[in-house]
Amino acid sequence: MLRAQVIIAVALLLFGFGLVTQLISREQLSERLTAQSEPDLIQIIDSLDAEISSIRSELTDQQVRLVGFEDNETSNQAIINRDKNEIADLRLLLGVEGAEGPGIVIEIRDRQRLLTGFDLRQIIEEIRSSGAWAIAVNGRRLDERTSFWRNSGSVYIDGLKLKPVFKIEAVGDAGLLYQAITLPRGIRDKLGTFNGVSVSVRRQSRLRLSAVRQ
Amino acid sequence: MLPLIGLLTGIILGMLFRVPVPAWMARYLGIALLAALDSALGGLRASLEQKFNEKLFIGGFLANTTIAGLIVYIGDNLGIEIYLAAVVAFGVRLFQNLAIIRRHYFQIHHWE
């Protein structure tokens, strides 16, 4: 019986010792905090706040990165496809590659040599804005640098003299292009008012234009 | 009487030595203290009921304090406050033991 009491006494001794140790160290901790002046405490809180927000933003960054990594494969493929398409479009527009497809052929006869490079440019801009992606004048493919001008009764394209029968071939949506040219009071009607100028437009299911540089 | 003397001695020793406890250890010590108190009261009750077994008591005392600390550690690492389970379990038993001990003393001193 006494033995039991002694053992329990030892256990309670350990408990009492631990209890006081715990109480004292907690008190010291709170004393340390109360000993700090108010600005110090504000600074401590500020730095803790800053730490929390930086950890939060880091977490967000990491989550965004994770999502990015997960999407990476698909998005990479999408970027490659998009770039490929863009390059193909640009090659067509720049006339680097030969073009083939449906389109229209416009023939302009100018018996009195009244038309200027400006008139031709107008037609070309009209069909370009109607979605033509490859255009050739008298068999010569146009690119973004093509220039037209008129000198002593002849129209020149990139320095080459054009015969007065202008044959404009455009690859694109044939229906749309045809409409753009034959619109009432459109470009065909306007050119038709010139003396000796006749414009004929015909749709073609298959046109083949060569590249600017072979 | 002896247990009371032990408790007081422990308190005095603690005040004399003032062992510093690192902040991270405070939680462990807290739960270990609860386990120790539970064991001590359990032992007191067993001795009053004449059922005290010293091996059982010492084993229980050590195991309870260690496992309580372990539970806090596991809880901290899992992000779950499992130590609450230990607090509840020890707390409930502590009050039960206290009630039984109180009743014993009442019976011994014929206060009923």
Tab-separated table of C-alpha atoms in Angstrom:
chain	number	residue	atom	x	y	z
A	1	MET	CA	0.000	0.000	0.000
A	2	LEU	CA	2.792	2.346	0.938
A	3	ARG	CA	4.661	1.307	-2.158
A	4	ALA	CA	1.721	2.308	-4.307
A	5	GLN	CA	1.567	5.664	-2.573
A	6	VAL	CA	5.276	6.211	-3.204
A	7	ILE	CA	4.972	5.381	-6.878
A	8	ILE	CA	1.990	7.638	-7.297
A	9	ALA	CA	3.831	10.345	-5.384
A	10	VAL	CA	6.737	10.055	-7.833
A	11	ALA	CA	4.341	10.247	-10.775
A	12	LEU	CA	2.703	13.314	-9.275
A	13	LEU	CA	6.126	14.791	-8.585
A	14	LEU	CA	6.952	14.449	-12.256
A	15	PHE	CA	3.575	15.902	-13.140
A	16	GLY	CA	4.035	18.864	-10.799
A	17	PHE	CA	7.508	19.514	-12.131
A	18	GLY	CA	6.290	19.423	-15.740
A	19	LEU	CA	3.266	21.544	-14.953
A	20	VAL	CA	5.313	24.309	-13.358
A	21	THR	CA	7.902	24.170	-16.136
A	22	GLN	CA	5.157	24.525	-18.723
A	23	LEU	CA	3.449	27.358	-16.881
A	24	ILE	CA	6.703	29.240	-16.399
A	25	SER	CA	7.803	28.945	-20.019
A	26	ARG	CA	4.396	30.037	-21.296
A	27	GLU	CA	4.525	32.980	-18.953
A	28	GLN	CA	7.996	33.871	-20.204
A	29	LEU	CA	6.757	33.748	-23.776
A	30	SER	CA	3.870	36.093	-23.051
A	31	GLU	CA	6.200	38.300	-21.027
A	32	ARG	CA	8.534	38.519	-23.979
A	33	LEU	CA	5.634	39.653	-26.129
A	34	THR	CA	4.328	42.184	-23.576
A	35	ALA	CA	7.865	43.508	-23.058
A	36	GLN	CA	7.928	44.546	-26.727
A	37	SER	CA	6.847	48.092	-27.362
A	38	GLU	CA	3.779	48.705	-29.454
A	39	PRO	CA	5.706	49.677	-32.612
A	40	ASP	CA	7.792	46.528	-32.220
A	41	LEU	CA	4.656	44.415	-31.994
A	42	ILE	CA	3.163	46.174	-34.997
A	43	GLN	CA	6.353	45.428	-36.867
A	44	ILE	CA	6.237	41.787	-35.823
A	45	ILE	CA	2.616	41.523	-36.961
A	46	ASP	CA	3.454	43.338	-40.201
A	47	SER	CA	6.311	41.020	-40.953
A	48	LEU	CA	4.122	38.007	-40.182
A	49	ASP	CA	1.405	39.412	-42.458
A	50	ALA	CA	3.955	39.988	-45.197
A	51	GLU	CA	5.235	36.463	-44.782
A	52	ILE	CA	1.712	35.040	-44.983
A	53	SER	CA	0.867	37.039	-48.095
A	54	SER	CA	4.134	36.117	-49.781
A	55	ILE	CA	3.506	32.457	-49.013
A	56	ARG	CA	-0.031	32.817	-50.373
A	57	SER	CA	1.173	34.436	-53.572
A	58	GLU	CA	3.838	31.794	-53.917
A	59	LEU	CA	1.147	29.163	-53.526
A	60	THR	CA	-0.941	30.832	-56.216
A	61	ASP	CA	2.101	31.045	-58.492
A	62	GLN	CA	2.814	27.387	-57.975
A	63	GLN	CA	-0.808	26.468	-58.667
A	64	VAL	CA	-0.750	28.525	-61.844
A	65	ARG	CA	2.500	26.849	-62.857
A	66	LEU	CA	1.003	23.456	-62.140
A	67	VAL	CA	-2.017	24.188	-64.304
A	68	GLY	CA	0.372	25.529	-66.937
A	69	PHE	CA	2.378	22.329	-66.879
A	70	GLU	CA	-0.756	20.258	-67.160
A	71	ASP	CA	-1.920	22.302	-70.140
A	72	ASN	CA	1.516	22.425	-71.630
A	73	GLU	CA	1.258	19.494	-73.937
A	74	THR	CA	-2.047	20.488	-75.471
A	75	SER	CA	-1.168	24.174	-75.636
A	76	ASN	CA	2.199	23.454	-77.224
A	77	GLN	CA	0.465	21.422	-79.884
A	78	ALA	CA	-2.075	24.211	-80.370
A	79	ILE	CA	0.681	26.834	-80.711
A	80	ILE	CA	2.539	24.704	-83.220
A	81	ASN	CA	-0.630	24.160	-85.261
A	82	ARG	CA	-1.518	27.849	-85.133
A	83	ASP	CA	1.970	28.872	-86.157
A	84	LYS	CA	1.942	26.350	-88.978
A	85	ASN	CA	-1.363	27.740	-90.227
A	86	GLU	CA	-0.120	31.306	-89.935
A	87	ILE	CA	3.059	30.495	-91.801
A	88	ALA	CA	1.081	28.765	-94.536
A	89	ASP	CA	-1.267	31.767	-94.807
A	90	LEU	CA	1.649	34.183	-94.937
A	91	ARG	CA	3.418	32.135	-97.591
A	92	LEU	CA	0.290	32.268	-99.717
A	93	LEU	CA	-0.240	35.978	-99.181
A	94	LEU	CA	3.393	36.755	-99.899
A	95	GLY	CA	3.252	34.621	-103.000
A	96	VAL	CA	6.092	32.425	-101.856
A	97	GLU	CA	4.113	29.356	-102.802
A	98	GLY	CA	2.002	28.567	-105.796
A	99	ALA	CA	-1.735	28.770	-105.173
A	100	GLU	CA	-4.476	26.571	-106.470
A	101	GLY	CA	-8.211	26.639	-105.962
A	102	PRO	CA	-11.491	28.138	-107.108
A	103	GLY	CA	-11.587	31.806	-108.014
A	104	ILE	CA	-12.442	34.397	-110.633
A	105	VAL	CA	-10.831	35.743	-113.744
A	106	ILE	CA	-11.378	39.403	-114.625
A	107	GLU	CA	-10.515	40.637	-118.085
A	108	ILE	CA	-10.335	44.378	-118.632
A	109	ARG	CA	-9.976	45.717	-122.137
A	110	ASP	CA	-8.799	49.277	-122.329
A	111	ARG	CA	-8.782	50.236	-125.980
A	112	GLN	CA	-8.043	53.898	-125.411
A	113	ARG	CA	-5.462	53.368	-122.680
A	114	LEU	CA	-7.327	55.384	-120.090
A	115	LEU	CA	-6.782	53.210	-117.029
A	116	THR	CA	-4.065	53.946	-114.533
A	117	GLY	CA	-2.249	51.926	-111.930
A	118	PHE	CA	-4.628	53.426	-109.362
A	119	ASP	CA	-7.639	51.807	-111.067
A	120	LEU	CA	-5.936	48.435	-111.056
A	121	ARG	CA	-4.944	48.863	-107.416
A	122	GLN	CA	-8.588	49.604	-106.581
A	123	ILE	CA	-9.758	46.366	-108.189
A	124	ILE	CA	-7.076	44.406	-106.422
A	125	GLU	CA	-7.892	45.932	-103.047
A	126	GLU	CA	-11.547	45.148	-103.642
A	127	ILE	CA	-10.913	41.482	-104.310
A	128	ARG	CA	-8.333	41.250	-101.551
A	129	SER	CA	-10.824	42.569	-98.997
A	130	SER	CA	-13.319	40.015	-100.334
A	131	GLY	CA	-11.006	37.239	-99.265
A	132	ALA	CA	-8.766	36.562	-102.250
A	133	TRP	CA	-5.579	35.064	-100.927
A	134	ALA	CA	-3.612	34.845	-104.149
A	135	ILE	CA	-3.800	37.294	-107.032
A	136	ALA	CA	-2.008	37.507	-110.341
A	137	VAL	CA	-2.138	40.193	-113.047
A	138	ASN	CA	-1.317	39.069	-116.566
A	139	GLY	CA	0.187	35.934	-115.113
A	140	ARG	CA	2.373	37.823	-112.662
A	141	ARG	CA	1.737	36.931	-109.035
A	142	LEU	CA	1.288	39.881	-106.652
A	143	ASP	CA	2.869	40.194	-103.258
A	144	GLU	CA	2.706	42.864	-100.582
A	145	ARG	CA	5.356	44.988	-102.335
A	146	THR	CA	3.788	45.026	-105.775
A	147	SER	CA	3.458	48.518	-107.206
A	148	PHE	CA	1.483	49.893	-110.121
A	149	TRP	CA	2.124	53.024	-112.000
A	150	ARG	CA	1.390	54.609	-115.334
A	151	ASN	CA	3.851	56.113	-117.685
A	152	SER	CA	3.254	57.432	-121.223
A	153	GLY	CA	-0.054	55.629	-121.704
A	154	SER	CA	1.046	52.245	-120.306
A	155	VAL	CA	0.486	50.655	-116.934
A	156	TYR	CA	3.528	49.143	-115.272
A	157	ILE	CA	3.520	46.485	-112.599
A	158	ASP	CA	6.784	46.212	-110.642
A	159	GLY	CA	8.505	47.954	-113.531
A	160	LEU	CA	7.077	45.621	-116.200
A	161	LYS	CA	4.860	47.047	-118.890
A	162	LEU	CA	1.392	45.481	-118.992
A	163	LYS	CA	-0.464	44.835	-122.185
A	164	PRO	CA	-3.708	46.822	-122.286
A	165	VAL	CA	-5.786	43.672	-121.831
A	166	PHE	CA	-5.460	43.154	-118.105
A	167	LYS	CA	-6.189	39.677	-116.914
A	168	ILE	CA	-6.603	39.536	-113.167
A	169	GLU	CA	-6.805	36.095	-111.641
A	170	ALA	CA	-7.785	35.735	-107.988
A	171	VAL	CA	-7.956	32.569	-105.886
A	172	GLY	CA	-10.519	32.577	-103.097
A	173	ASP	CA	-14.240	32.149	-102.585
A	174	ALA	CA	-15.406	32.451	-106.203
A	175	GLY	CA	-18.962	33.490	-105.293
A	176	LEU	CA	-17.830	36.243	-102.936
A	177	LEU	CA	-15.224	37.575	-105.328
A	178	TYR	CA	-17.679	37.585	-108.223
A	179	GLN	CA	-20.202	39.504	-106.126
A	180	ALA	CA	-17.576	42.041	-105.032
A	181	ILE	CA	-16.751	42.930	-108.626
A	182	THR	CA	-20.239	42.762	-110.153
A	183	LEU	CA	-21.967	44.641	-107.345
A	184	PRO	CA	-24.336	47.303	-108.796
A	185	ARG	CA	-22.424	50.585	-108.827
A	186	GLY	CA	-19.390	48.554	-107.940
A	187	ILE	CA	-16.015	48.453	-109.528
A	188	ARG	CA	-17.204	46.907	-112.797
A	189	ASP	CA	-19.882	49.537	-113.324
A	190	LYS	CA	-17.424	52.268	-112.446
A	191	LEU	CA	-14.774	51.114	-114.916
A	192	GLY	CA	-17.478	50.518	-117.542
A	193	THR	CA	-18.189	54.242	-117.607
A	194	PHE	CA	-14.779	54.886	-119.152
A	195	ASN	CA	-14.780	55.091	-122.892
A	196	GLY	CA	-13.559	51.916	-124.558
A	197	VAL	CA	-13.197	50.010	-121.280
A	198	SER	CA	-14.967	46.686	-120.954
A	199	VAL	CA	-14.839	44.411	-117.952
A	200	SER	CA	-15.711	40.750	-118.010
A	201	VAL	CA	-15.774	38.535	-114.970
A	202	ARG	CA	-16.104	34.794	-114.892
A	203	ARG	CA	-15.999	32.254	-112.148
A	204	GLN	CA	-13.593	29.380	-112.377
A	205	SER	CA	-13.699	26.204	-110.328
A	206	ARG	CA	-9.969	25.686	-110.571
A	207	LEU	CA	-7.230	28.263	-110.925
A	208	ARG	CA	-3.525	27.763	-110.622
A	209	LEU	CA	-1.190	30.659	-109.837
A	210	SER	CA	2.559	30.271	-109.780
A	211	ALA	CA	4.762	31.587	-106.996
A	212	VAL	CA	6.344	35.043	-107.160
A	213	ARG	CA	9.795	33.496	-107.303
A	214	GLN	CA	10.097	30.029	-108.680
B	1	MET	CA	-0.795	12.176	1.972
B	2	LEU	CA	2.297	10.977	0.139
B	3	PRO	CA	0.905	11.794	-3.315
B	4	LEU	CA	0.191	15.336	-2.198
B	5	ILE	CA	3.741	15.697	-0.905
B	6	GLY	CA	5.038	14.384	-4.225
B	7	LEU	CA	2.961	16.901	-6.133
B	8	LEU	CA	4.125	19.804	-3.970
B	9	THR	CA	7.764	18.687	-4.223
B	10	GLY	CA	7.438	18.576	-7.991
B	11	ILE	CA	5.978	22.081	-8.064
B	12	ILE	CA	8.757	23.435	-5.854
B	13	LEU	CA	11.459	21.706	-7.896
B	14	GLY	CA	9.959	23.129	-11.066
B	15	MET	CA	10.002	26.613	-9.614
B	16	LEU	CA	13.582	26.213	-8.421
B	17	PHE	CA	15.050	24.831	-11.628
B	18	ARG	CA	13.032	26.807	-14.188
B	19	VAL	CA	13.870	24.544	-17.115
B	20	PRO	CA	13.302	26.471	-20.356
B	21	VAL	CA	10.927	24.765	-22.785
B	22	PRO	CA	11.202	25.606	-26.495
B	23	ALA	CA	7.952	26.913	-27.991
B	24	TRP	CA	7.497	23.931	-30.341
B	25	MET	CA	7.712	21.557	-27.387
B	26	ALA	CA	5.012	23.310	-25.365
B	27	ARG	CA	2.191	21.411	-27.088
B	28	TYR	CA	3.893	18.067	-26.537
B	29	LEU	CA	4.561	18.820	-22.903
B	30	GLY	CA	0.973	19.974	-22.410
B	31	ILE	CA	-0.569	16.753	-23.695
B	32	ALA	CA	2.046	14.659	-21.895
B	33	LEU	CA	1.111	16.433	-18.655
B	34	LEU	CA	-2.524	15.615	-19.212
B	35	ALA	CA	-1.608	11.966	-19.777
B	36	ALA	CA	0.556	11.961	-16.653
B	37	LEU	CA	-2.215	13.445	-14.538
B	38	ASP	CA	-4.646	10.878	-15.918
B	39	SER	CA	-2.275	8.051	-15.064
B	40	ALA	CA	-1.596	9.414	-11.578
B	41	LEU	CA	-5.270	9.755	-10.786
B	42	GLY	CA	-5.897	6.293	-12.228
B	43	GLY	CA	-3.209	4.927	-9.927
B	44	LEU	CA	-4.670	6.728	-6.950
B	45	ARG	CA	-8.081	5.310	-7.667
B	46	ALA	CA	-6.646	1.784	-8.086
B	47	SER	CA	-4.792	2.074	-4.804
B	48	LEU	CA	-7.954	3.206	-3.035
B	49	GLU	CA	-9.756	0.230	-4.560
B	50	GLN	CA	-6.886	-2.032	-3.442
B	51	LYS	CA	-6.261	-3.013	-7.024
B	52	PHE	CA	-2.977	-1.177	-7.586
B	53	ASN	CA	-0.449	-2.956	-9.829
B	54	GLU	CA	2.847	-1.125	-9.987
B	55	LYS	CA	3.976	-2.618	-13.304
B	56	LEU	CA	0.659	-1.744	-14.878
B	57	PHE	CA	0.865	1.744	-13.432
B	58	ILE	CA	4.443	2.511	-14.504
B	59	GLY	CA	3.856	1.001	-17.923
B	60	GLY	CA	0.649	2.957	-18.349
B	61	PHE	CA	2.254	6.162	-17.166
B	62	LEU	CA	5.148	5.915	-19.632
B	63	ALA	CA	3.036	4.616	-22.515
B	64	ASN	CA	0.325	7.240	-22.081
B	65	THR	CA	2.732	10.194	-22.013
B	66	THR	CA	4.761	8.887	-24.960
B	67	ILE	CA	1.752	8.001	-27.096
B	68	ALA	CA	0.105	11.334	-26.302
B	69	GLY	CA	3.210	13.143	-27.570
B	70	LEU	CA	3.274	10.867	-30.617
B	71	ILE	CA	-0.359	11.664	-31.387
B	72	VAL	CA	0.416	15.392	-31.355
B	73	TYR	CA	3.350	14.775	-33.692
B	74	ILE	CA	1.284	12.667	-36.118
B	75	GLY	CA	-1.546	15.209	-36.030
B	76	ASP	CA	0.846	18.049	-36.783
B	77	ASN	CA	2.284	16.191	-39.746
B	78	LEU	CA	-1.069	15.091	-41.138
B	79	GLY	CA	-2.629	18.500	-40.627
B	80	ILE	CA	-5.354	16.999	-38.431
B	81	GLU	CA	-5.711	17.959	-34.813
B	82	ILE	CA	-5.783	14.382	-33.526
B	83	TYR	CA	-4.478	15.551	-30.147
B	84	LEU	CA	-8.031	16.708	-29.446
B	85	ALA	CA	-9.003	13.032	-29.331
B	86	ALA	CA	-6.359	12.443	-26.668
B	87	VAL	CA	-7.498	15.526	-24.748
B	88	VAL	CA	-11.092	14.327	-24.745
B	89	ALA	CA	-10.193	10.733	-23.819
B	90	PHE	CA	-7.851	11.764	-20.998
B	91	GLY	CA	-10.207	14.496	-19.847
B	92	VAL	CA	-13.222	12.220	-19.577
B	93	ARG	CA	-11.293	9.533	-17.705
B	94	LEU	CA	-9.711	12.152	-15.482
B	95	PHE	CA	-13.078	13.376	-14.292
B	96	GLN	CA	-14.394	9.855	-13.828
B	97	ASN	CA	-11.359	8.966	-11.710
B	98	LEU	CA	-11.690	12.169	-9.731
B	99	ALA	CA	-15.336	11.380	-9.000
B	100	ILE	CA	-14.496	7.854	-7.833
B	101	ILE	CA	-11.621	9.079	-5.652
B	102	ARG	CA	-13.869	11.711	-4.106
B	103	ARG	CA	-16.474	9.079	-3.323
B	104	HIS	CA	-13.844	6.884	-1.716
B	105	TYR	CA	-12.699	9.659	0.563
B	106	PHE	CA	-16.289	10.379	1.472
B	107	GLN	CA	-16.769	6.710	2.376
B	108	ILE	CA	-13.516	6.546	4.347
B	109	HIS	CA	-14.360	9.594	6.414
B	110	HIS	CA	-18.043	8.617	6.738
B	111	TRP	CA	-19.222	11.939	5.381
B	112	GLU	CA	-22.067	10.351	3.552
